[in-house]
């Protein structure tokens, strides 16, 4: 399946997703005319959820599905536009409350901002939002918005 698409400054298209048979995240690069330039598989047992082109790199958010010791984490990969893996960050291990990332954006300092959900002890989903400092590889901050605190707007 495909779940994210990004465009670079040259008009190349990048797509990410997952494969139910192998449980790998993949990233594909297409030329502006639609021809496939390359396809790469990333971390086993993960699904690519979102992709963004920023600061001349690709950032791919993945939900870790089962890989030990990273089980229950959000993964972010930084790739070159030639398809080489530059960095991989794992974060948001919540002691059994398995998170799933949905969206990312990157600022000019390479800080990654993300949103997602995580299962809570009541088997309901809470919202998470945070900032990953890629220079230190640590989360600068993370906020959990409990489902019970959500306001219904009608």
Coordinates of N, CA and C in Angstrom, one line a residue:
X1 N 0.8 -1.2 0.0 CA 0.0 0.0 0.0 C 0.9 1.2 0.0
X2 N 0.3 2.3 -0.4 CA 1.0 3.6 -0.3 C 0.3 4.5 0.6
X3 N 1.0 5.3 1.4 CA 0.4 6.2 2.4 C 1.0 7.6 2.4
X4 N 2.0 7.9 1.6 CA 2.6 9.2 1.6 C 3.2 9.5 0.3
X5 N 3.2 10.8 0.0 CA 3.8 11.3 -1.3 C 4.5 12.6 -1.0
X6 N 5.6 12.9 -1.7 CA 6.3 14.1 -1.6 C 6.9 14.5 -2.9
X7 N 7.2 15.8 -3.1 CA 7.7 16.3 -4.4 C 9.0 17.1 -4.0
X8 N 10.1 16.9 -4.8 CA 11.3 17.7 -4.6 C 11.3 18.9 -5.5
X9 N 12.4 19.7 -5.4 CA 12.5 20.9 -6.2 C 12.6 20.7 -7.7
X10 N 13.0 19.5 -8.1 CA 13.2 19.1 -9.5 C 12.0 18.5 -10.1
X11 N 10.9 18.3 -9.3 CA 9.7 17.7 -9.8 C 9.6 16.2 -9.7
X12 N 10.7 15.6 -9.1 CA 10.6 14.2 -8.8 C 9.6 13.9 -7.7
X13 N 9.0 12.7 -7.8 CA 7.9 12.3 -6.9 C 8.5 11.1 -6.0
X14 N 8.2 11.2 -4.7 CA 8.6 10.1 -3.8 C 7.4 9.6 -3.1
X15 N 7.3 8.3 -3.0 CA 6.2 7.7 -2.4 C 6.6 6.6 -1.4
X16 N 5.9 6.5 -0.2 CA 6.2 5.6 0.8 C 5.0 4.8 1.1
X17 N 5.2 3.6 1.7 CA 4.1 2.8 2.2 C 4.7 1.5 2.8
X18 N 3.9 0.5 2.7 CA 4.3 -0.8 3.3 C 3.9 -2.0 2.5
X19 N 4.3 -3.1 2.9 CA 4.1 -4.4 2.1 C 3.6 -5.4 3.1
X20 N 2.3 -5.8 3.0 CA 1.7 -6.8 3.9 C 2.4 -8.1 3.9
X21 N 3.0 -8.5 2.8 CA 3.7 -9.8 2.7 C 5.0 -9.8 3.4
X22 N 5.9 -8.8 3.3 CA 7.2 -8.8 3.9 C 7.2 -7.9 5.1
X23 N 6.3 -7.0 5.3 CA 6.2 -6.0 6.4 C 7.4 -5.1 6.4
X24 N 7.8 -4.7 5.2 CA 8.9 -3.7 5.0 C 8.3 -2.4 4.6
X25 N 9.0 -1.3 5.1 CA 8.7 0.0 4.6 C 9.4 0.2 3.2
X26 N 8.8 0.8 2.3 CA 9.5 1.1 1.0 C 9.3 2.5 0.6
X27 N 10.3 3.0 -0.2 CA 10.3 4.3 -0.7 C 10.6 4.2 -2.2
X28 N 9.8 4.8 -3.1 CA 10.1 4.8 -4.5 C 10.2 6.2 -5.0
X29 N 11.2 6.4 -5.9 CA 11.4 7.7 -6.5 C 11.0 7.6 -8.0
X30 N 10.1 8.5 -8.4 CA 9.7 8.6 -9.8 C 10.2 9.9 -10.4
X31 N 10.6 9.8 -11.7 CA 11.0 11.0 -12.5 C 9.7 11.8 -12.7
X32 N 9.8 13.1 -13.1 CA 8.6 13.9 -13.4 C 7.8 13.3 -14.5
X33 N 8.3 12.5 -15.4 CA 7.5 11.8 -16.5 C 6.9 10.5 -16.0
X34 N 7.1 10.1 -14.7 CA 6.5 8.9 -14.2 C 7.3 7.7 -14.2
X35 N 8.5 7.7 -14.8 CA 9.4 6.6 -14.8 C 10.0 6.3 -13.4
X36 N 10.1 5.1 -13.0 CA 10.7 4.7 -11.7 C 12.2 4.9 -11.8
X37 N 12.8 5.7 -10.9 CA 14.2 5.9 -10.8 C 14.9 4.9 -9.9
X38 N 14.3 4.7 -8.7 CA 14.7 3.7 -7.8 C 13.6 3.3 -6.8
X39 N 13.8 2.2 -6.1 CA 12.9 1.8 -5.0 C 13.8 1.1 -3.9
X40 N 13.6 1.5 -2.7 CA 14.3 1.0 -1.5 C 13.4 0.5 -0.5
X41 N 13.9 -0.6 0.2 CA 13.2 -1.1 1.4 C 14.0 -0.6 2.6
X42 N 13.2 -0.2 3.6 CA 13.8 0.3 4.9 C 13.5 -0.7 6.0
X43 N 13.6 -0.3 7.2 CA 13.5 -1.1 8.4 C 12.5 -2.2 8.3
X44 N 12.9 -3.5 8.6 CA 11.9 -4.6 8.5 C 10.9 -4.4 9.6
X45 N 9.7 -4.9 9.4 CA 8.6 -4.9 10.3 C 8.2 -3.5 10.7
X46 N 8.0 -2.7 9.6 CA 7.5 -1.3 9.8 C 6.7 -0.9 8.6
X47 N 5.9 0.1 8.8 CA 5.1 0.6 7.7 C 5.4 2.1 7.5
X48 N 5.7 2.4 6.3 CA 5.9 3.9 6.0 C 4.6 4.6 6.0
X49 N 4.5 5.6 6.9 CA 3.2 6.3 7.1 C 3.2 7.7 6.4
X50 N 4.4 8.4 6.4 CA 4.4 9.7 5.8 C 5.8 10.0 5.3
X51 N 5.9 10.9 4.3 CA 7.1 11.3 3.7 C 7.1 12.8 3.4
X52 N 8.2 13.5 3.6 CA 8.3 14.9 3.3 C 9.7 15.2 2.7
X53 N 9.8 16.1 1.8 CA 11.1 16.6 1.3 C 11.4 17.9 1.9
X54 N 12.5 18.0 2.6 CA 12.9 19.2 3.3 C 14.4 19.3 3.3
X55 N 15.0 20.5 3.1 CA 16.4 20.7 3.3 C 17.2 19.7 2.4
X56 N 16.7 19.4 1.2 CA 17.3 18.5 0.2 C 17.4 17.1 0.7
X57 N 16.6 16.7 1.6 CA 16.6 15.3 2.1 C 15.1 14.8 2.1
X58 N 15.0 13.5 2.2 CA 13.7 12.9 2.4 C 13.6 12.5 3.9
X59 N 12.5 12.7 4.5 CA 12.2 12.2 5.9 C 11.0 11.3 5.8
X60 N 11.2 10.1 6.3 CA 10.1 9.1 6.2 C 9.7 8.7 7.6
X61 N 8.4 8.9 8.0 CA 7.9 8.4 9.3 C 7.4 7.0 9.1
X62 N 7.8 6.1 10.0 CA 7.4 4.7 10.0 C 6.8 4.3 11.3
X63 N 5.9 3.4 11.3 CA 5.3 2.8 12.5 C 6.0 1.5 12.7
X64 N 6.7 1.3 13.7 CA 7.4 0.0 14.0 C 6.3 -1.0 14.4
X65 N 6.4 -2.2 13.7 CA 5.3 -3.2 13.9 C 5.8 -4.3 14.9
X66 N 7.0 -4.7 14.8 CA 7.4 -5.8 15.6 C 8.9 -6.1 15.8
X67 N 9.7 -5.2 15.4 CA 11.1 -5.4 15.4 C 11.7 -5.2 16.8
X68 N 12.3 -6.2 17.4 CA 13.0 -6.1 18.7 C 14.4 -5.6 18.5
X69 N 14.8 -4.6 19.3 CA 14.2 -4.0 20.5 C 13.4 -2.8 20.2
X70 N 13.1 -2.5 19.0 CA 12.4 -1.2 18.7 C 10.9 -1.3 18.7
X71 N 10.3 -2.5 19.2 CA 8.9 -2.7 19.1 C 8.1 -1.6 19.8
X72 N 7.1 -1.0 19.2 CA 6.3 0.0 19.8 C 6.9 1.4 19.7
X73 N 7.7 1.6 18.7 CA 8.3 2.9 18.5 C 7.8 3.6 17.2
X74 N 8.0 4.9 17.2 CA 7.9 5.6 15.9 C 9.3 5.7 15.4
X75 N 9.5 5.4 14.1 CA 10.8 5.5 13.5 C 10.8 6.7 12.4
X76 N 11.9 7.4 12.3 CA 12.0 8.4 11.3 C 13.3 8.1 10.6
X77 N 13.3 8.0 9.3 CA 14.5 7.8 8.5 C 14.8 9.1 7.7
X78 N 16.0 9.4 7.6 CA 16.5 10.5 6.7 C 17.2 9.9 5.6
X79 N 16.8 10.2 4.3 CA 17.4 9.6 3.1 C 17.8 10.7 2.2
X80 N 18.9 10.4 1.4 CA 19.3 11.3 0.4 C 18.3 11.1 -0.8
X81 N 18.3 12.0 -1.7 CA 17.5 11.9 -2.9 C 18.0 10.8 -3.9
X82 N 19.2 10.3 -3.6 CA 19.7 9.2 -4.4 C 19.3 7.8 -3.8
X83 N 18.6 7.8 -2.6 CA 18.1 6.6 -2.0 C 19.0 6.0 -0.9
X84 N 20.0 6.7 -0.5 CA 20.9 6.3 0.6 C 20.3 6.7 2.0
X85 N 20.4 5.7 2.9 CA 19.9 6.0 4.3 C 21.0 6.9 5.0
X86 N 20.6 8.0 5.5 CA 21.5 8.9 6.1 C 21.5 8.7 7.7
X87 N 20.3 8.7 8.2 CA 20.0 8.5 9.6 C 18.7 7.8 9.9
X88 N 18.7 7.1 11.1 CA 17.4 6.5 11.5 C 17.3 6.7 13.0
X89 N 16.1 7.3 13.4 CA 15.8 7.6 14.8 C 14.6 6.8 15.2
X90 N 14.7 6.3 16.4 CA 13.6 5.5 17.0 C 13.2 6.2 18.3
X91 N 11.9 6.5 18.5 CA 11.5 7.2 19.7 C 10.1 6.9 20.0
X92 N 9.6 7.4 21.1 CA 8.2 7.3 21.6 C 7.9 5.9 22.1
X93 N 8.8 5.2 22.7 CA 8.5 3.9 23.4 C 7.7 4.2 24.6
X94 N 6.5 3.7 24.7 CA 5.6 4.1 25.8 C 5.2 3.0 26.7
X95 N 6.2 2.1 26.9 CA 5.9 1.0 27.9 C 4.7 0.2 27.6
X96 N 4.5 -0.2 26.3 CA 3.4 -1.0 26.0 C 2.2 -0.3 25.3
X97 N 2.2 1.1 25.4 CA 1.2 1.9 24.8 C 1.7 2.2 23.4
X98 N 1.5 1.3 22.4 CA 2.2 1.3 21.1 C 1.7 2.6 20.3
X99 N 2.7 3.4 19.9 CA 2.3 4.6 19.1 C 2.3 4.3 17.6
X100 N 1.6 5.1 16.9 CA 1.6 5.0 15.4 C 1.7 6.5 14.9
X101 N 2.7 6.7 14.1 CA 2.9 8.0 13.5 C 2.0 8.2 12.3
X102 N 1.6 9.5 12.1 CA 0.7 9.8 10.9 C 1.3 10.9 10.0
X103 N 1.9 11.9 10.6 CA 2.3 13.0 9.8 C 3.6 13.6 10.3
X104 N 4.4 14.2 9.4 CA 5.6 14.9 9.9 C 5.8 16.1 9.0
X105 N 6.6 17.0 9.6 CA 7.1 18.2 8.8 C 8.5 18.5 9.4
X106 N 9.3 19.2 8.7 CA 10.7 19.4 9.1 C 11.0 20.9 8.9
X107 N 11.6 21.5 9.9 CA 11.9 23.0 9.8 C 13.3 23.1 9.2
X108 N 13.8 24.4 9.1 CA 15.1 24.7 8.4 C 16.3 24.2 9.2
X109 N 16.1 23.9 10.5 CA 17.2 23.3 11.4 C 17.2 21.8 11.4
X110 N 16.3 21.2 10.6 CA 16.2 19.7 10.6 C 15.5 19.1 11.8
X111 N 14.7 19.9 12.5 CA 13.9 19.4 13.6 C 12.7 18.8 13.0
X112 N 12.3 17.6 13.4 CA 11.1 16.9 12.9 C 10.0 17.0 13.9
X113 N 8.8 17.5 13.4 CA 7.6 17.6 14.2 C 6.7 16.5 13.7
X114 N 6.0 15.8 14.6 CA 5.2 14.7 14.2 C 3.9 14.6 15.0
X115 N 2.9 14.0 14.4 CA 1.7 13.7 15.1 C 1.4 12.2 14.9
X116 N 0.6 11.7 15.8 CA 0.2 10.3 15.7 C -0.8 10.0 16.8
X117 N -1.0 8.7 17.1 CA -1.8 8.2 18.2 C -1.1 7.1 18.9
X118 N -1.6 6.8 20.1 CA -1.1 5.7 20.8 C -2.3 5.0 21.6
X119 N -2.2 3.7 21.7 CA -3.2 3.0 22.5 C -3.0 3.3 24.0
X120 N -4.0 3.5 24.7 CA -3.9 3.7 26.2 C -4.4 2.5 26.9
X121 N -4.3 2.6 28.2 CA -4.7 1.4 29.1 C -6.2 1.1 29.0
X122 N -7.0 1.9 28.4 CA -8.4 1.7 28.2 C -8.7 1.2 26.8
X123 N -7.7 0.8 26.1 CA -7.8 0.4 24.7 C -8.5 1.5 23.8
X124 N -8.2 2.7 24.2 CA -8.7 3.8 23.4 C -7.4 4.5 22.9
X125 N -7.5 5.4 21.9 CA -6.4 6.1 21.3 C -6.3 7.5 21.8
X126 N -5.1 7.9 22.2 CA -4.7 9.2 22.6 C -3.9 9.9 21.5
X127 N -4.0 11.2 21.4 CA -3.2 11.9 20.3 C -1.8 12.2 20.9
X128 N -0.8 12.1 20.1 CA 0.6 12.5 20.4 C 1.1 13.5 19.4
X129 N 1.8 14.5 19.9 CA 2.5 15.4 19.0 C 3.9 15.7 19.7
X130 N 4.9 15.8 18.8 CA 6.2 16.1 19.4 C 7.2 16.7 18.5
X131 N 8.4 16.9 19.0 CA 9.5 17.5 18.2 C 10.7 16.7 18.5
X132 N 11.3 16.1 17.4 CA 12.6 15.4 17.4 C 13.7 16.3 17.0
X133 N 14.7 16.5 17.9 CA 15.8 17.3 17.5 C 16.8 16.3 16.9
X134 N 17.0 16.4 15.5 CA 17.9 15.4 14.8 C 19.3 15.7 15.1
X135 N 19.7 16.9 15.6 CA 21.1 17.1 15.9 C 21.5 16.4 17.2
X136 N 20.6 16.3 18.2 CA 20.9 15.6 19.4 C 20.3 14.2 19.4
X137 N 19.4 13.8 18.5 CA 18.7 12.6 18.5 C 17.8 12.3 19.7
X138 N 17.4 13.4 20.3 CA 16.4 13.4 21.4 C 15.2 14.1 21.1
X139 N 14.1 13.7 21.8 CA 12.8 14.5 21.7 C 13.0 15.8 22.5
X140 N 12.8 16.9 21.9 CA 12.8 18.2 22.7 C 11.5 18.3 23.5
X141 N 10.4 17.8 23.0 CA 9.2 17.8 23.7 C 8.2 16.8 23.1
X142 N 7.2 16.4 23.9 CA 6.2 15.5 23.4 C 4.9 15.8 24.3
X143 N 3.8 15.9 23.6 CA 2.5 16.1 24.4 C 1.6 15.0 24.0
X144 N 0.9 14.5 25.1 CA -0.1 13.5 24.9 C -1.4 14.1 25.3
X145 N -2.4 14.0 24.3 CA -3.7 14.6 24.6 C -4.6 13.4 24.8
X146 N -5.0 13.1 26.0 CA -5.9 12.0 26.3 C -7.2 12.1 25.6
X147 N -7.7 11.0 25.2 CA -9.0 11.0 24.5 C -10.1 11.6 25.4
X148 N -10.0 11.4 26.7 CA -11.0 11.9 27.6 C -11.0 13.4 27.6
X149 N -9.9 14.1 27.2 CA -9.8 15.5 27.2 C -10.2 16.2 25.9
X150 N -10.5 15.4 24.9 CA -10.9 16.0 23.6 C -12.3 16.7 23.7
X151 N -12.4 17.7 23.0 CA -13.6 18.5 23.0 C -14.3 18.3 21.6
X152 N -15.6 18.0 21.7 CA -16.4 17.7 20.5 C -16.9 19.1 20.0
X153 N -16.6 19.4 18.7 CA -17.1 20.6 18.1 C -18.2 20.3 17.1
X154 N -19.3 20.9 17.2 CA -20.4 20.6 16.3 C -20.8 21.8 15.6

